[in-house]
Coordinates of C-alpha atoms in Angstrom, one line a residue:
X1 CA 69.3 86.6 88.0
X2 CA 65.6 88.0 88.4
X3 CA 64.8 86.1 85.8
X4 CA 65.9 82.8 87.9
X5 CA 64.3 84.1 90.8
X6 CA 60.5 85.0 89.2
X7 CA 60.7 81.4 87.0
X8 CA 59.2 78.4 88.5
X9 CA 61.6 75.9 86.8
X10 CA 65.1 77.8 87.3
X11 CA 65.0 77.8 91.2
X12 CA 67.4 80.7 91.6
X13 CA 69.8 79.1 89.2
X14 CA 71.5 82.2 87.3
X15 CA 74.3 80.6 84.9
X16 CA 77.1 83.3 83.0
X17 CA 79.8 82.5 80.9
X18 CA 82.6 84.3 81.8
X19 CA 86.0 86.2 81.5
X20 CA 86.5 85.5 77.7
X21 CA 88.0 87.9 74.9
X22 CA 89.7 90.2 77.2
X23 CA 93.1 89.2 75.6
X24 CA 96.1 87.8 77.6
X25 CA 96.4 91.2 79.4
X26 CA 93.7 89.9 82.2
X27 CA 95.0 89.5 85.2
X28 CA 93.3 88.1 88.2
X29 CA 92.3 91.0 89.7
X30 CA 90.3 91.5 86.5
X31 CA 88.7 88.2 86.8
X32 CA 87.7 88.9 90.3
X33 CA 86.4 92.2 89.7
X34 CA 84.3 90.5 86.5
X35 CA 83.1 87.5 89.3
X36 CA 82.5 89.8 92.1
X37 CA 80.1 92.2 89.7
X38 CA 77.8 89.2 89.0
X39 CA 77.7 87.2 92.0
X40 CA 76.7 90.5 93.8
X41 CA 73.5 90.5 91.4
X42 CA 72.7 87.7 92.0
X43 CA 74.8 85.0 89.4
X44 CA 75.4 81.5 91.2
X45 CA 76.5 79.2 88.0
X46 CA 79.7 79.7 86.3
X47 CA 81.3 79.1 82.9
X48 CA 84.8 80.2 82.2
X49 CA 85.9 81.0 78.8
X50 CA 87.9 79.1 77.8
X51 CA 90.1 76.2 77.5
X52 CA 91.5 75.7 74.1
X53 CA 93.2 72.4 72.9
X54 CA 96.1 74.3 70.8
X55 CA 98.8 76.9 72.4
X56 CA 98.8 79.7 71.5
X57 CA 94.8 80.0 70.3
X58 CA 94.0 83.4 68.7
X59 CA 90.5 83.2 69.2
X60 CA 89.2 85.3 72.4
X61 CA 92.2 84.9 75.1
X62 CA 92.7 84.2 77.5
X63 CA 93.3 80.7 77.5
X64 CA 93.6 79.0 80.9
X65 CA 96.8 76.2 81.3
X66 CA 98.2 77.3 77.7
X67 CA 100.4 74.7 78.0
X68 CA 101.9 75.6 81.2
X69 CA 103.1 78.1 79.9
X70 CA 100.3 81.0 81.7
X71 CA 102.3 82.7 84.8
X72 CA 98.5 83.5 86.0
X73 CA 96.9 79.8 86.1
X74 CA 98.0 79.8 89.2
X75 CA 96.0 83.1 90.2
X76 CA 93.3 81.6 88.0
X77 CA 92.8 78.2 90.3
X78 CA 92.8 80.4 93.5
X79 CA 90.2 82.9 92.0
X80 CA 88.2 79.1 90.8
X81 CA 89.1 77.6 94.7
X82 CA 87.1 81.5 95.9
X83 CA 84.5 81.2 93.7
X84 CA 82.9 78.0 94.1
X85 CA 83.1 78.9 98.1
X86 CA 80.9 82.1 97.6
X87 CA 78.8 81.1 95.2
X88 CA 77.8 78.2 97.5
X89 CA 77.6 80.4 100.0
X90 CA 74.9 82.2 98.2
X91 CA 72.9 79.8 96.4
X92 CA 70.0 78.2 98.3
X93 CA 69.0 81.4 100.6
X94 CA 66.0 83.9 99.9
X95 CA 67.4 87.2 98.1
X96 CA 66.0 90.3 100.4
X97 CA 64.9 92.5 97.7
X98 CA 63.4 95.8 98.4
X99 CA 63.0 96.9 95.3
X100 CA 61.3 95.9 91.6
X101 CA 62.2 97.7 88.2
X102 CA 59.5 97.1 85.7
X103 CA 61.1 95.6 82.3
X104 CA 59.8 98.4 79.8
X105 CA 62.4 97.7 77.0
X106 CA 59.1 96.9 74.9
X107 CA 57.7 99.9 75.0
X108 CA 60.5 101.7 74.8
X109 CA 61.2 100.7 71.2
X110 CA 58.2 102.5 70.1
X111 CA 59.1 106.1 71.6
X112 CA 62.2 108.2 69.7
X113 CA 65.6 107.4 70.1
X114 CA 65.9 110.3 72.2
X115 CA 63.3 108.8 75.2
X116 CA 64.7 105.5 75.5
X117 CA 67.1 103.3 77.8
X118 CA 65.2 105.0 80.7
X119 CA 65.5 102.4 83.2
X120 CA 69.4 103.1 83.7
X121 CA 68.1 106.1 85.6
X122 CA 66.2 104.2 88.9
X123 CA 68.4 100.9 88.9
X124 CA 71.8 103.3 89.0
X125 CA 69.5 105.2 92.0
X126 CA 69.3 101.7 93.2
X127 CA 72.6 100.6 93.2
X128 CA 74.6 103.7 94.5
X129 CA 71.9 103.6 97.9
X130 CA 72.6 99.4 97.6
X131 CA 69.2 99.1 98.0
X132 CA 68.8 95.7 95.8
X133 CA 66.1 94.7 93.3
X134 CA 64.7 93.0 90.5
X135 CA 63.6 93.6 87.0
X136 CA 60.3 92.4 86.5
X137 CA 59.0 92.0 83.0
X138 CA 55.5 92.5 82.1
X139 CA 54.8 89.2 81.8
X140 CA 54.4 88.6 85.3
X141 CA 50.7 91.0 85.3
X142 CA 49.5 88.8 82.7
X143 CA 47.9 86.2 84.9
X144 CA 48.2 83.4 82.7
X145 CA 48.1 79.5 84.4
X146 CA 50.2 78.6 81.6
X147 CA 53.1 81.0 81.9
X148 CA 56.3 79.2 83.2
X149 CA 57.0 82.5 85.3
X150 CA 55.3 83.0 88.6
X151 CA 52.4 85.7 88.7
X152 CA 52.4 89.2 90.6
X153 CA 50.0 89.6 93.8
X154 CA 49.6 91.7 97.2
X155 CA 49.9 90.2 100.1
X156 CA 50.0 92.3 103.1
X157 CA 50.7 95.7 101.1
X158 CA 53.5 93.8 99.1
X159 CA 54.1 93.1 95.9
X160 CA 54.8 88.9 95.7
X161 CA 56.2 87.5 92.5
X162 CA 56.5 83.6 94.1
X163 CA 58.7 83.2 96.8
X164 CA 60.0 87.3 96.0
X165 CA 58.5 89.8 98.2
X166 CA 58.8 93.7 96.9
X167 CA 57.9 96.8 99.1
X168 CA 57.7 98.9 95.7
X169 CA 57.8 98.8 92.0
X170 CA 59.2 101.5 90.2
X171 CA 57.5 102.1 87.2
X172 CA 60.2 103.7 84.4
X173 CA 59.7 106.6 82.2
X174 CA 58.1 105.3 79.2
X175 CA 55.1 106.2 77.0
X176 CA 53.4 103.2 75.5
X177 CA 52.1 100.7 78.1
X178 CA 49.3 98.4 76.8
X179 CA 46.0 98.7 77.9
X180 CA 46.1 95.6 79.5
X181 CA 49.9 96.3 82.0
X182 CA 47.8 100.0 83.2
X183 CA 44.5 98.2 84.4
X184 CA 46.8 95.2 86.1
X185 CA 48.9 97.8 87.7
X186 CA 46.2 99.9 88.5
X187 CA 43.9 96.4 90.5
X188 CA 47.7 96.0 92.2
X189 CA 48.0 99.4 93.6
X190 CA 44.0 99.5 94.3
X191 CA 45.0 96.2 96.4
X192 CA 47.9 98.2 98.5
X193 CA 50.9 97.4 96.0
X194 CA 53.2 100.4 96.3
X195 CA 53.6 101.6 92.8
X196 CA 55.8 104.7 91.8
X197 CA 55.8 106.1 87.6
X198 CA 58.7 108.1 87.3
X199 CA 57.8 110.6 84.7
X200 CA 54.3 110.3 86.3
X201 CA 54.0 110.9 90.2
X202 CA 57.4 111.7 90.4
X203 CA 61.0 112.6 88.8
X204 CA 64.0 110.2 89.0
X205 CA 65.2 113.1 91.6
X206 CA 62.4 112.7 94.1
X207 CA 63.0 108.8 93.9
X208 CA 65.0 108.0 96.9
X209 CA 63.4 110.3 99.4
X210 CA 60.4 108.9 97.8
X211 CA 61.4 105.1 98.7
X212 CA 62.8 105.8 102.5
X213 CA 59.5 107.9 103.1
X214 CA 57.8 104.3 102.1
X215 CA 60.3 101.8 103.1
X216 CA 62.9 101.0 105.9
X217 CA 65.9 100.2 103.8
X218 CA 67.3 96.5 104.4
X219 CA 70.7 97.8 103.7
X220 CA 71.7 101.6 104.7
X221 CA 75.2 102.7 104.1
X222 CA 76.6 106.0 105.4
X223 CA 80.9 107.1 104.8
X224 CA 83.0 106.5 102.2
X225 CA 81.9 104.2 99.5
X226 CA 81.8 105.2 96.1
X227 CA 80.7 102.0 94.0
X228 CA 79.9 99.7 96.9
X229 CA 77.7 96.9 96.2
X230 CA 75.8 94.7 98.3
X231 CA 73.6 91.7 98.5
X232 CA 71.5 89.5 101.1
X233 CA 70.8 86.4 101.0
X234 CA 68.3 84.5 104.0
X235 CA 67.7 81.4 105.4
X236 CA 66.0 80.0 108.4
X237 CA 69.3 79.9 110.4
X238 CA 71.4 82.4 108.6
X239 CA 71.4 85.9 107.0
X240 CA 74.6 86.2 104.7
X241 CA 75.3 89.9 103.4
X242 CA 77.6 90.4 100.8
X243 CA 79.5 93.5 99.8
X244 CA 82.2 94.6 97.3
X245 CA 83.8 97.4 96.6
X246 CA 83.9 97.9 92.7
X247 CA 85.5 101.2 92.6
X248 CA 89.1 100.5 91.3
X249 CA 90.6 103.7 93.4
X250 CA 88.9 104.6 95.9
X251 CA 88.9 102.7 99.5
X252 CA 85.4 102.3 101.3
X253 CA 85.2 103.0 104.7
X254 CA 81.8 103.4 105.7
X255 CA 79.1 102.3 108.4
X256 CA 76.6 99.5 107.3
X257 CA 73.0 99.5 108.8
X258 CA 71.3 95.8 108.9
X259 CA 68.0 95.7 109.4
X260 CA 66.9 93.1 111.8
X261 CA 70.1 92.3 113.0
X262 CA 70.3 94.1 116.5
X263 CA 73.3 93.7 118.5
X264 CA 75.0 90.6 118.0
X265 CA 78.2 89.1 116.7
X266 CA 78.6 87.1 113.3
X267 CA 81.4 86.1 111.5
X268 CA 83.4 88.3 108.5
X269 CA 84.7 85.9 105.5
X270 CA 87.5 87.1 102.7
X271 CA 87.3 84.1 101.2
X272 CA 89.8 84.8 99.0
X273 CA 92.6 84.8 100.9
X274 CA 90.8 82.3 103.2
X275 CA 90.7 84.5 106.1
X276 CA 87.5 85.0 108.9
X277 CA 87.0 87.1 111.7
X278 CA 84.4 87.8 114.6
X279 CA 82.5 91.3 113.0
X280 CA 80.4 92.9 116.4
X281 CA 77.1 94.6 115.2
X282 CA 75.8 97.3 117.4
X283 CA 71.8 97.9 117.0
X284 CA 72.3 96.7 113.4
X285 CA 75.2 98.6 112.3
X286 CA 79.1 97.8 111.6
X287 CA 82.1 99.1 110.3
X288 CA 83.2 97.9 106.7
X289 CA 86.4 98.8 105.1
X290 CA 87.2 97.8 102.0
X291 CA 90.2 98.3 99.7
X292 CA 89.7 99.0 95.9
X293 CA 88.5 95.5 94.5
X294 CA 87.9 93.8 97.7
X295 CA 85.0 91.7 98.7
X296 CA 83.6 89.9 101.7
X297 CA 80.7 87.9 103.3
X298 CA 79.5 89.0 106.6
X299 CA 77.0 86.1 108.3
X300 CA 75.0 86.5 111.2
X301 CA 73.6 83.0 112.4
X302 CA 74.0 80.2 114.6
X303 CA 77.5 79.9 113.9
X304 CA 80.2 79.8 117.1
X305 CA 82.2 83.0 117.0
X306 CA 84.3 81.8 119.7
X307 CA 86.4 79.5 117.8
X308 CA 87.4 82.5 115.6
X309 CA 90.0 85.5 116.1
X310 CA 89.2 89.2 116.2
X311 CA 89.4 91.3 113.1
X312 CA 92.5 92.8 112.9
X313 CA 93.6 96.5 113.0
X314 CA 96.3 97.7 111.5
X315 CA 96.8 100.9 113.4
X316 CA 100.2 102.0 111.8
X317 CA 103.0 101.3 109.5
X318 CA 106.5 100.9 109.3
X319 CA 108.6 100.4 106.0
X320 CA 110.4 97.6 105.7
X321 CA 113.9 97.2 104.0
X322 CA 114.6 94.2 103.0
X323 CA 117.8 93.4 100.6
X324 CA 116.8 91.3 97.9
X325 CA 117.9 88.7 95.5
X326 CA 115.9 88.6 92.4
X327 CA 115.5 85.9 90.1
X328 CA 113.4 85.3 87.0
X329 CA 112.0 82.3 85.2
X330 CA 110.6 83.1 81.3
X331 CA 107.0 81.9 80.9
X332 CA 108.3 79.0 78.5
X333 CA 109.9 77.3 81.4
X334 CA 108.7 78.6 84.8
X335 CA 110.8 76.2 87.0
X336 CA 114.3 77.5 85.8
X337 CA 114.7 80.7 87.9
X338 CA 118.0 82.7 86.4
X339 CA 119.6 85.0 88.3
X340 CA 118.4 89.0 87.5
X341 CA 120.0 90.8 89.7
X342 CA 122.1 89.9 93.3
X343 CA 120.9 92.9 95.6
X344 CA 118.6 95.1 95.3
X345 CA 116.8 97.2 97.7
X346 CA 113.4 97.5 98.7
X347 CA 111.8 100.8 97.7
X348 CA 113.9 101.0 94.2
X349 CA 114.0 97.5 92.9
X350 CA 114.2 97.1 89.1
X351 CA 111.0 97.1 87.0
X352 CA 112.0 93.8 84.8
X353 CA 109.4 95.1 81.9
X354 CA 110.3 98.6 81.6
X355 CA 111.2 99.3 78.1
X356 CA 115.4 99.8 78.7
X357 CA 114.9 96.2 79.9
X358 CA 112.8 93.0 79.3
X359 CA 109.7 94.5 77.9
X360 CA 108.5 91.1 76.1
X361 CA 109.4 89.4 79.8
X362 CA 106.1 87.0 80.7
X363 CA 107.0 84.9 83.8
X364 CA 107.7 84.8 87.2
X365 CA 110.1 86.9 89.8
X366 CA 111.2 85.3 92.7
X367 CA 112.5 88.4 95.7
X368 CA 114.7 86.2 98.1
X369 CA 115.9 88.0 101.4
X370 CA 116.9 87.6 104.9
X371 CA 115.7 89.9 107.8
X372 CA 116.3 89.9 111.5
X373 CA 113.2 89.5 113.7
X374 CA 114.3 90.4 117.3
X375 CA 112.4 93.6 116.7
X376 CA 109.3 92.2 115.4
X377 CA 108.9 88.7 116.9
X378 CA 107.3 90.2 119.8
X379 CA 104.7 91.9 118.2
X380 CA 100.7 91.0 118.9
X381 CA 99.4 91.8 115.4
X382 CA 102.2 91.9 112.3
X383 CA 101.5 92.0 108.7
X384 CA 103.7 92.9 105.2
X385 CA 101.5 94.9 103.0
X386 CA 103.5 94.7 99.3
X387 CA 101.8 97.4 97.9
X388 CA 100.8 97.3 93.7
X389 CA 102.3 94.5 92.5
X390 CA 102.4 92.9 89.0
X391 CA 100.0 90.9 88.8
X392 CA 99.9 88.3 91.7
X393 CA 102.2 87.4 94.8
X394 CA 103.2 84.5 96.8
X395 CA 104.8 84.9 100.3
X396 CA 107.0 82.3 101.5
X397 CA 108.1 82.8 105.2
X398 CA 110.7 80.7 106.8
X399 CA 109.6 77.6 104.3
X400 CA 106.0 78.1 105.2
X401 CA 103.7 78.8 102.2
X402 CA 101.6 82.0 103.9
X403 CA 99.3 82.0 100.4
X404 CA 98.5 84.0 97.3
X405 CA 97.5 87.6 97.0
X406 CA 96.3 88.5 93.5
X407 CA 94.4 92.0 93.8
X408 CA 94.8 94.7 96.2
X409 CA 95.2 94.5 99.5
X410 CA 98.0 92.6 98.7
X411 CA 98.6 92.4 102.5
X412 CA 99.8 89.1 104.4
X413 CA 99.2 88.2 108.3
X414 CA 102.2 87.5 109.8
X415 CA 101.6 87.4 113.5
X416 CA 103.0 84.4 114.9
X417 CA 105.3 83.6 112.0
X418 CA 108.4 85.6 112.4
X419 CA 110.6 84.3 114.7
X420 CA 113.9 86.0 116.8
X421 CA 117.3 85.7 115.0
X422 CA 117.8 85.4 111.4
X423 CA 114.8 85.1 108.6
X424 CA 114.2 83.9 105.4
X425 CA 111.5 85.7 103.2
X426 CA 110.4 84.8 99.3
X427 CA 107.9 86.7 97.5
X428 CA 107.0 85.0 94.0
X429 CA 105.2 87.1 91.4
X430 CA 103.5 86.3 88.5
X431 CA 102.6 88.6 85.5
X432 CA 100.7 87.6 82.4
X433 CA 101.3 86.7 78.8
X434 CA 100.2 89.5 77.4
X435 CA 104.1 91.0 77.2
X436 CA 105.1 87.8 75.1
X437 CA 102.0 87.8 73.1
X438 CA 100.8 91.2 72.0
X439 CA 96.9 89.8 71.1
X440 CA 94.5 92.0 69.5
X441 CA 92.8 92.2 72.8
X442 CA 94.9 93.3 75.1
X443 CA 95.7 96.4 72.8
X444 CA 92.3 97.9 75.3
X445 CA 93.7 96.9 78.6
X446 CA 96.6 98.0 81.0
X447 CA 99.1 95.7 81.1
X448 CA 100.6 96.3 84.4
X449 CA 104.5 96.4 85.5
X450 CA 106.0 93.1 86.6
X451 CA 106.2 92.4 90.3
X452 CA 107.1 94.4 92.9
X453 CA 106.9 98.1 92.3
X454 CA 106.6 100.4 95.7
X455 CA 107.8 100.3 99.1
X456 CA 106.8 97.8 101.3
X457 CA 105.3 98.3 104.6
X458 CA 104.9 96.3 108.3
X459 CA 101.4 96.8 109.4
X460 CA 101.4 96.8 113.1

């Protein structure tokens, strides 16, 4: 990505191949954890690995469609649907970088084993303050008319690499620098540039205080939030922020400082589950909770809020009990649902793939039950959080099609859709191949437990 920033013929395109040679055990969660982590840095141009003509293909699965016979393809073209909305979403808009790493990877591999792969140490600093940047190689000091990269200059005590404006580069620790990079970034820093050498002025330690001694932050983040990433993208009518939450256990709930924002309202976006919200900011700042593995957009511009509900609230929880039917349909035919099981309760339902049972089981699991709503018809806010599930969910309410869940929260708004009197409720899961087809590849991943496995809640 910095590389399509700082390149006068890429124009911010960034292009990855993605999600190959993980094996069948890759669910969609996966996937979106693996899209998430590059669109964040700034990745707008996709390639998924792979189709494959034959069924089943040895070489690097997963293999999307295979045949109709993958229980996740489904999962896979709502992840595709979510993708190509963010990442057009993203593309076109000015990153807001703070930051600049120097690329010293050339100098590094003239110092001892022992004193290199140094620039880990800022760009993890970096990351866990979400203060974003790029990594600059040296190229751009050279100040050559013929480079196809655009040139470093001050302007205004910062740093400009084209259209990219940098408050600071961070310098590294590293040894060799030609002659040439040191009298470069010496005429920079003479000019105003801010220029900090780790190693030199200052330890990795003494970074951050360092930067917010020198900088205002763009992004400052303050709670819970142990791998939170974020991005911001900037446009003459819109500033759009995103953020994930990349830890796979831990739940962010934090407040979010934007600068330049003030107090105003903008619009939240999971497009995922194709849901937006109105998100108030108060003199910049807002709340952001986010499960494990979730993601949003936040976009302050000229948008009309109005038209758009509040962000809901779940203040507290109820468990549900619900009396199900289960059926299953093998992965060879997925349309043929067989009966599994003809009650079963909520809260201690059957694991299909435990190893006294089905344990080679890929497919689907259809939970049929009905419910009686007088209790909950009335309700301003209602929701059915399903808890872990194995590996994606469908929720079928009365005949309507409420959508697909296939990472956590595997929660589903349904204010407005359960009615007084009698209910019908189906909830369709989907696991992968990877229980029919033991590939070399999934031997390094978890392969989850089929469908529904913990209680399920009413958020209220």
């Amino acid at each position: 990505p910095s590389l399509a920033r700082i390149s006068k013929h890429m124009k911010g395109r960034a292009m990855c191949e993605v999600f190959g040679a993980y094996g069948w055990a890759e669910i969609g969660g996966d996937m979106k954890w693996l899209l998430d982590h590059l669109l964040v840095r700034g990745v707008n141009h996709f390639v998924p690995h792979a189709f494959s003509p034959q069924f089943p293909d040895p070489d690097c699965p997963p293999h999307f469609g295979a045949d109709d016979k993958d229980p996740q393809y489904e999962a896979f073209s709502h992840l595709m649907n979510y993708g190509n909305k963010i990442a057009t979403l993203l593309y076109g808009g000015s990153p807001v970088c703070d930051a600049a790493l120097l690329y010293t990877a050339e100098s590094e591999w003239m110092s001892p084993a022992d004193r290199v792969d140094r620039m880990h140490q800022p760009a993890r600093i970096l990351y866990d303050n979400n203060i974003d940047f790029d990594i600059l190689p040296m190229d751009v000091l050279s100040q050559d008319p013929e480079s196809t990269l655009y040139t470093a200059e001050v302007s205004q005590k910062v740093l400009t690499v084209g259209p990219n404006h940098y408050k600071v580069l961070i310098i590294p620790p590293v040894e060799h620098v030609p002659q040439w990079v040191l009298d470069r970034l010496t005429q920079l820093q003479n000019q105003g540039a801010n220029i900090l050498w780790l190693g030199k002025d200052l330890s990795p330690e003494e970074l951050l205080p360092r930067l917010r001694s020198l900088i205002e932050p763009d992004i400052s983040v303050s709670g819970t939030r142990e791998f939170l990433r974020s991005c911001h993208y900037s446009d003459q009518e819109n500033d759009v922020y995103m953020f994930v939450n990349e830890s796979l256990s831990v739940q962010a709930d934090c407040q979010v400082h934007l600068k330049g924002i003030g107090t105003r309202r903008g619009l939240m976006l999971d497009l995922l589950n194709n849901e937006v919200c109105i998100i108030e900011a108060k003199d910049g700042k807002i709340a952001l909770s986010l499960a494990p593995n979730q993601s949003c957009l936040v976009i302050f511009g000229d948008t009309d809020c109005d038209c758009f509900p509040q962000k809901r609230n779940w203040a507290r929880k109820a468990e549900a009990a619900f009396t199900f039917r289960i059926d299953i349909a093998s992965h060879e035919n997925m349309v043929e649902f067989q009966l599994y099981a003809a009650e079963a309760q909520s809260g201690n339902l059957p694991c299909v793939t435990s190893l006294d049972r089905q344990p080679s089981f890929s497919g689907k699991i259809r939970y049929t039950a009905s419910f009686t709503g007088d209790n909950l018809a009335h309700q301003t806010q209602l929701g059915l959080d399903l808890g872990k599930v194995g590996d994606s969910a469908r929720i079928i309410l009365n005949g309507e099609d409420l959508g697909m869940r296939i990472t956590t929260p595997y929660r589903f708004d349904l204010t407005g859709k359960v009615r007084k009197g009698e209910n019908t409720i189906v909830i369709e899961t989907a696991n992968t191949l990877a229980n029919a087809i033991q590939d070399y590849f999934s031997g390094y991943m978890a392969i989850h437990p089929a469908g529904l496995s913990e209680k399920i809640h009413w958020l209220f």
